[in-house]
PDB file of C-alpha atoms in Angstrom:
ATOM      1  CA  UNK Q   1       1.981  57.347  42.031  1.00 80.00           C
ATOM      2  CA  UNK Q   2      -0.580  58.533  39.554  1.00 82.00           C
ATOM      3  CA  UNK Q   3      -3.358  58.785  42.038  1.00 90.00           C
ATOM      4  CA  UNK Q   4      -1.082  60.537  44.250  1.00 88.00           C
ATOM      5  CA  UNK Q   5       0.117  63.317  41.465  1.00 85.00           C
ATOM      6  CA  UNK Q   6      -3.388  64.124  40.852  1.00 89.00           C
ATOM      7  CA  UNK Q   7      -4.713  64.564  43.817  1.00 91.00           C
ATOM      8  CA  UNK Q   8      -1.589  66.604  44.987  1.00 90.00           C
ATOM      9  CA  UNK Q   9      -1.172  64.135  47.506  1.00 92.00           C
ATOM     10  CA  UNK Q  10       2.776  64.439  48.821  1.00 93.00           C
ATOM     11  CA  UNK Q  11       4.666  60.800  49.055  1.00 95.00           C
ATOM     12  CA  UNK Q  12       7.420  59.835  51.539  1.00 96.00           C
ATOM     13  CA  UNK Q  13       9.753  57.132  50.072  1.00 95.00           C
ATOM     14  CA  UNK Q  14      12.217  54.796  52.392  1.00 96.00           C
ATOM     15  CA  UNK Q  15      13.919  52.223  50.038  1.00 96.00           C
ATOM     16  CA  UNK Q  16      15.375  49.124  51.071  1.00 91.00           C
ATOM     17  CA  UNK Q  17      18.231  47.435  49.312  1.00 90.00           C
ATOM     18  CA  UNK Q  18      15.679  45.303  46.780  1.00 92.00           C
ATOM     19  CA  UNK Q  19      14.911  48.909  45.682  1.00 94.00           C
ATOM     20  CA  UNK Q  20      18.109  50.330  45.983  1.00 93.00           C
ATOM     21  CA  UNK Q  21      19.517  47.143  43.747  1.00 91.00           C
ATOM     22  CA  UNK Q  22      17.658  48.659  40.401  1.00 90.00           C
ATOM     23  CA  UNK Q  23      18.664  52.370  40.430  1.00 89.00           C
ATOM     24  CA  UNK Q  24      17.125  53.041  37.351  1.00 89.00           C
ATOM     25  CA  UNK Q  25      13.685  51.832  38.819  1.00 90.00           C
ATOM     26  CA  UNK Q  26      13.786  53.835  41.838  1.00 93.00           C
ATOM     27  CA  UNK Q  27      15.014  57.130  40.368  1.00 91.00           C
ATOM     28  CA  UNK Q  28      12.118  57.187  38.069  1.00 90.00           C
ATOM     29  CA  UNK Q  29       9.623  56.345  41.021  1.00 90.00           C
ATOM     30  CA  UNK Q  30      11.750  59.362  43.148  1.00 92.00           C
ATOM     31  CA  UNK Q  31      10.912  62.115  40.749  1.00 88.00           C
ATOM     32  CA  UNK Q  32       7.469  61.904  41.828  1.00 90.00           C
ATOM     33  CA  UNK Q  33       8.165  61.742  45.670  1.00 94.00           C
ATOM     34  CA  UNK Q  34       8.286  64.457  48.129  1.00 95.00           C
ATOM     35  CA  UNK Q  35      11.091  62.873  50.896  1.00 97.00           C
ATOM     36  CA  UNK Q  36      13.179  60.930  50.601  1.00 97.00           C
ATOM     37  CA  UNK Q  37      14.627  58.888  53.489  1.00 98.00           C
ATOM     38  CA  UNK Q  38      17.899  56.569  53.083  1.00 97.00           C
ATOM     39  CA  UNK Q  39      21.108  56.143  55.595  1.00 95.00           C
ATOM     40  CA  UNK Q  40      24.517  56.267  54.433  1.00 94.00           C
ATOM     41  CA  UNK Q  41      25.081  52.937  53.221  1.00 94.00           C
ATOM     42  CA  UNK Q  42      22.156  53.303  51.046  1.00 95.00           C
ATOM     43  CA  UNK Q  43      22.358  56.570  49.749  1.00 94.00           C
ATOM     44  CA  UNK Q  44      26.422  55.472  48.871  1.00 94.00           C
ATOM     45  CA  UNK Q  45      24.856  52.675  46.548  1.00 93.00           C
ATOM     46  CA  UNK Q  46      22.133  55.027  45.408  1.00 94.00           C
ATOM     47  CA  UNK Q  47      24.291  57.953  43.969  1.00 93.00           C
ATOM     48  CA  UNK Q  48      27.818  55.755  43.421  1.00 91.00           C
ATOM     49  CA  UNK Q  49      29.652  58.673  45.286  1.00 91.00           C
ATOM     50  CA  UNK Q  50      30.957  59.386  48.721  1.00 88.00           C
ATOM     51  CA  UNK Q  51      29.014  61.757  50.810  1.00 85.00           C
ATOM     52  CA  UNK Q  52      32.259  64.033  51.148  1.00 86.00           C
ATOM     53  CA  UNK Q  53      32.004  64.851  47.990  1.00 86.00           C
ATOM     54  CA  UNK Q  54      29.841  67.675  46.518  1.00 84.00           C
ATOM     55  CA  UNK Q  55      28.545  65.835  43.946  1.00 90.00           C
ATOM     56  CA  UNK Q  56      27.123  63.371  46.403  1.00 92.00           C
ATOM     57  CA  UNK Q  57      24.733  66.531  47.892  1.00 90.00           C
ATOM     58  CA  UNK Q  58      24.370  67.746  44.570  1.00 91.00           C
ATOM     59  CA  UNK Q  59      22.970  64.335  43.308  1.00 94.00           C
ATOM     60  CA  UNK Q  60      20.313  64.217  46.177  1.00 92.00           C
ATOM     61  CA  UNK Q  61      19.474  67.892  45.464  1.00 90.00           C
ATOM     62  CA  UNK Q  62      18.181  66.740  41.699  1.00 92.00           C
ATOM     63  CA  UNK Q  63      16.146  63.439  42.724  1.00 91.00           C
ATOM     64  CA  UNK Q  64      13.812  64.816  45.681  1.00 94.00           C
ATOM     65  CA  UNK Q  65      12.752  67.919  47.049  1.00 96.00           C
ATOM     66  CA  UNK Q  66      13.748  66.982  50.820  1.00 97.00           C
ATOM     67  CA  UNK Q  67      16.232  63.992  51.079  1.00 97.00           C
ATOM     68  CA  UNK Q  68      17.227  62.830  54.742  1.00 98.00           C
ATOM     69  CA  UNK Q  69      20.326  60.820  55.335  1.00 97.00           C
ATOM     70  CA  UNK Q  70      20.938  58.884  58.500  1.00 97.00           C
ATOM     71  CA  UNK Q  71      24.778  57.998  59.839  1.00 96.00           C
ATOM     72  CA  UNK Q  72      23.803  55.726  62.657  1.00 93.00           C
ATOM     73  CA  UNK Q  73      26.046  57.188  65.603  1.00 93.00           C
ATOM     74  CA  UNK Q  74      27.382  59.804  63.710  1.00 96.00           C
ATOM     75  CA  UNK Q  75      24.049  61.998  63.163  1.00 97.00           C
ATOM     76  CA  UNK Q  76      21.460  62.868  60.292  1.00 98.00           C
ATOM     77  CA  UNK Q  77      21.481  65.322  57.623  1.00 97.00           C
ATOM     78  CA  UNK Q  78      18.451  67.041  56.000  1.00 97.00           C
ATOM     79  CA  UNK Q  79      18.906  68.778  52.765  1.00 96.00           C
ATOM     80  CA  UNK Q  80      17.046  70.609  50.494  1.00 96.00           C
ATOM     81  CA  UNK Q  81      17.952  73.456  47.534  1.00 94.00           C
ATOM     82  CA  UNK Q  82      17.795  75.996  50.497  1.00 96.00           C
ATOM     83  CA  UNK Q  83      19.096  74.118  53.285  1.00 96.00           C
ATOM     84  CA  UNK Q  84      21.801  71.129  54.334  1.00 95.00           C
ATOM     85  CA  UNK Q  85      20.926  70.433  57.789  1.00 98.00           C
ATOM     86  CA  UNK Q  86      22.919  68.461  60.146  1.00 98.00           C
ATOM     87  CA  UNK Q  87      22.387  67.249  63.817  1.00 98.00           C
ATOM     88  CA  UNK Q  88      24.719  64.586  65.645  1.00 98.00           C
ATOM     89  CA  UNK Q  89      23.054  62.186  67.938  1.00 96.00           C
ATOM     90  CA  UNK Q  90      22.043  62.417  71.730  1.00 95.00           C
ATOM     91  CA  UNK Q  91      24.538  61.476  74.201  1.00 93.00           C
ATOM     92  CA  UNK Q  92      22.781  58.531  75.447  1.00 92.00           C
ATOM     93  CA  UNK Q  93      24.102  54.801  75.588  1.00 93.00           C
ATOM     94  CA  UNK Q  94      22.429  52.861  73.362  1.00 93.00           C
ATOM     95  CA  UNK Q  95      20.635  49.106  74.100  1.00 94.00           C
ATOM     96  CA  UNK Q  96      19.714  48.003  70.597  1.00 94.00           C
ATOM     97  CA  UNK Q  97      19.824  50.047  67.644  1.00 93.00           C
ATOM     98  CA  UNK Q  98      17.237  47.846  65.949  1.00 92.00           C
ATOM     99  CA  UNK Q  99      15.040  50.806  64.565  1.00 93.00           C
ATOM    100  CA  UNK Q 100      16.761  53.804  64.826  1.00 95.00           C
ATOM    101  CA  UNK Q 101      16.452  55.029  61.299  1.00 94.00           C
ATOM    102  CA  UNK Q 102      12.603  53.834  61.115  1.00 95.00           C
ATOM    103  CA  UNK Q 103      12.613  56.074  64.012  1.00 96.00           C
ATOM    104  CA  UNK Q 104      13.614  58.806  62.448  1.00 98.00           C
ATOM    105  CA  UNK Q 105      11.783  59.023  59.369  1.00 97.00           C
ATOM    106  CA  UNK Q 106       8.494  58.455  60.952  1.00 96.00           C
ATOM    107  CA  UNK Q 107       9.280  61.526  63.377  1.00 98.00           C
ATOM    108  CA  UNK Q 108      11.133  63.854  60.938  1.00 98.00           C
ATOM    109  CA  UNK Q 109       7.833  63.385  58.597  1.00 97.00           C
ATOM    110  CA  UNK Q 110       5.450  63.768  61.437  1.00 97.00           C
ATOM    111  CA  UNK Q 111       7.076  66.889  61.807  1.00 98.00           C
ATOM    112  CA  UNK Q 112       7.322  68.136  58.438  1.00 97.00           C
ATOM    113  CA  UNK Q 113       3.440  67.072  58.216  1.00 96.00           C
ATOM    114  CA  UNK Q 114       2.485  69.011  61.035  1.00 97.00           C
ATOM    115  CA  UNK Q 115       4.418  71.897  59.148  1.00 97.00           C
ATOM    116  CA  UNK Q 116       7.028  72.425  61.835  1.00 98.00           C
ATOM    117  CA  UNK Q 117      10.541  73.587  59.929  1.00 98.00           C
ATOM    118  CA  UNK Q 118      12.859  71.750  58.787  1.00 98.00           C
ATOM    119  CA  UNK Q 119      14.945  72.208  61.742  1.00 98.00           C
ATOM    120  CA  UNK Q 120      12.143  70.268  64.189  1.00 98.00           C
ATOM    121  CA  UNK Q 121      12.289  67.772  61.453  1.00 98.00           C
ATOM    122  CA  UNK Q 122      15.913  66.973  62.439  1.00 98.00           C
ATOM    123  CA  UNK Q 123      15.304  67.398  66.131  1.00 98.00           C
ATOM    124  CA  UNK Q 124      12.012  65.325  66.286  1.00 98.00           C
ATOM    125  CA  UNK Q 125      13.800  62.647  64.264  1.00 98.00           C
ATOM    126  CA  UNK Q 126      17.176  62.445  66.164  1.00 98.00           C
ATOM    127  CA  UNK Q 127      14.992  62.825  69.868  1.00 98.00           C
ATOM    128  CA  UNK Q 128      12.828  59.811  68.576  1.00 98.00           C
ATOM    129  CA  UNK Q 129      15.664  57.950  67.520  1.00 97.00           C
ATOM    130  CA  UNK Q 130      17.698  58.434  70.489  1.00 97.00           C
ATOM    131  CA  UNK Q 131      14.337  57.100  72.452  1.00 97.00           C
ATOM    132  CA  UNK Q 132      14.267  53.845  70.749  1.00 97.00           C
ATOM    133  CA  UNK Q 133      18.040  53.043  70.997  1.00 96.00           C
ATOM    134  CA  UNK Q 134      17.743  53.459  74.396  1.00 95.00           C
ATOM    135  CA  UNK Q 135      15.397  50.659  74.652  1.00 95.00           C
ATOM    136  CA  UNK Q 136      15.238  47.067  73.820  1.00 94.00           C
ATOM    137  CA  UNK Q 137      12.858  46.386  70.369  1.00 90.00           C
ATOM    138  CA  UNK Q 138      12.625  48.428  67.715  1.00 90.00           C
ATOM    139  CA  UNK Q 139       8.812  49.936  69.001  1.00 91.00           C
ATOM    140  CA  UNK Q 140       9.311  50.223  72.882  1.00 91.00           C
ATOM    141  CA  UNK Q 141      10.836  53.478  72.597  1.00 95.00           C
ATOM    142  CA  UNK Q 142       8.566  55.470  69.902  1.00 96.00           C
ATOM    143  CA  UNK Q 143       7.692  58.989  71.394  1.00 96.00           C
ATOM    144  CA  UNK Q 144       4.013  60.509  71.986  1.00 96.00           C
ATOM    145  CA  UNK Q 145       4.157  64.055  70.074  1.00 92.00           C
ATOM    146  CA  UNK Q 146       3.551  65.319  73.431  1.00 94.00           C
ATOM    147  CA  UNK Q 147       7.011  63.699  74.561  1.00 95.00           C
ATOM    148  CA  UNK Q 148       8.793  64.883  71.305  1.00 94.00           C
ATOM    149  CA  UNK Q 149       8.188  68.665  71.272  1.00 88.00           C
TER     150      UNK Q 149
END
């Protein structure tokens, strides 16, 4: 993290429960991160609050500058202090959902990296994760940036 801060170099974070299980740890480690990537189960456990509260958005909004939030079937958020972003998923039928939120992430960042908007963030990461659902394996469905825009 130290290397990154002084070199300006921007860091993605996408905990898993080990990290989630010691708050304190990771909330330290998120003040220095960029985006933040979690799905609803995880950023429940992360905050202690229900994302229909406002103090659930309002946590988010102090730990990272860009904080995505995936609800499996029922869509993604992106938020930031100028924007709360929503999209609901693709109307495909999904084969295995093995991936979908590592599907996501990678394309929402790819997006934001490329400096797209915030807004192709959400679409690049709900088209990719749509993609892989509708396959079988968690890889067989990753998009080409020439298939996502």
């Amino acid at each position: 993290m130290g290397y990154a801060k002084e070199n300006n170099i921007k860091i993605a974070i996408n905990p898993g429960n080990r990290e989630i299980s010691k708050p304190r740890r990771l909330l330290s480690l998120l003040k220095h991160c960029h985006f933040l990537l979690l799905n609803k189960t995880e950023s429940e456990t992360l905050s202690g609050v229900s994302p229909e509260t406002a103090s659930f958005w309002n946590f988010f909004l102090k730990v990272c500058p860009i904080v995505a939030i995936t609800n499996g079937r029922d869509g993604a958020h992106i938020l930031t202090q100028d924007q709360h972003l929503f999209s609901p998923v693709l109307n495909i039928t999904p084969v295995d959902e093995t991936g979908a939120g590592d599907a996501f992430g990678s394309a929402s960042l790819s997006a934001l990296i490329l400096k797209n908007s915030l807004q192709t963030s959400l679409e690049w990461g709900i088209k990719n994760s749509a993609s892989v659902v509708s396959k079988m394996g968690a890889k067989n469905g990753i998009l080409k940036i020439s298939q996502i825009r």
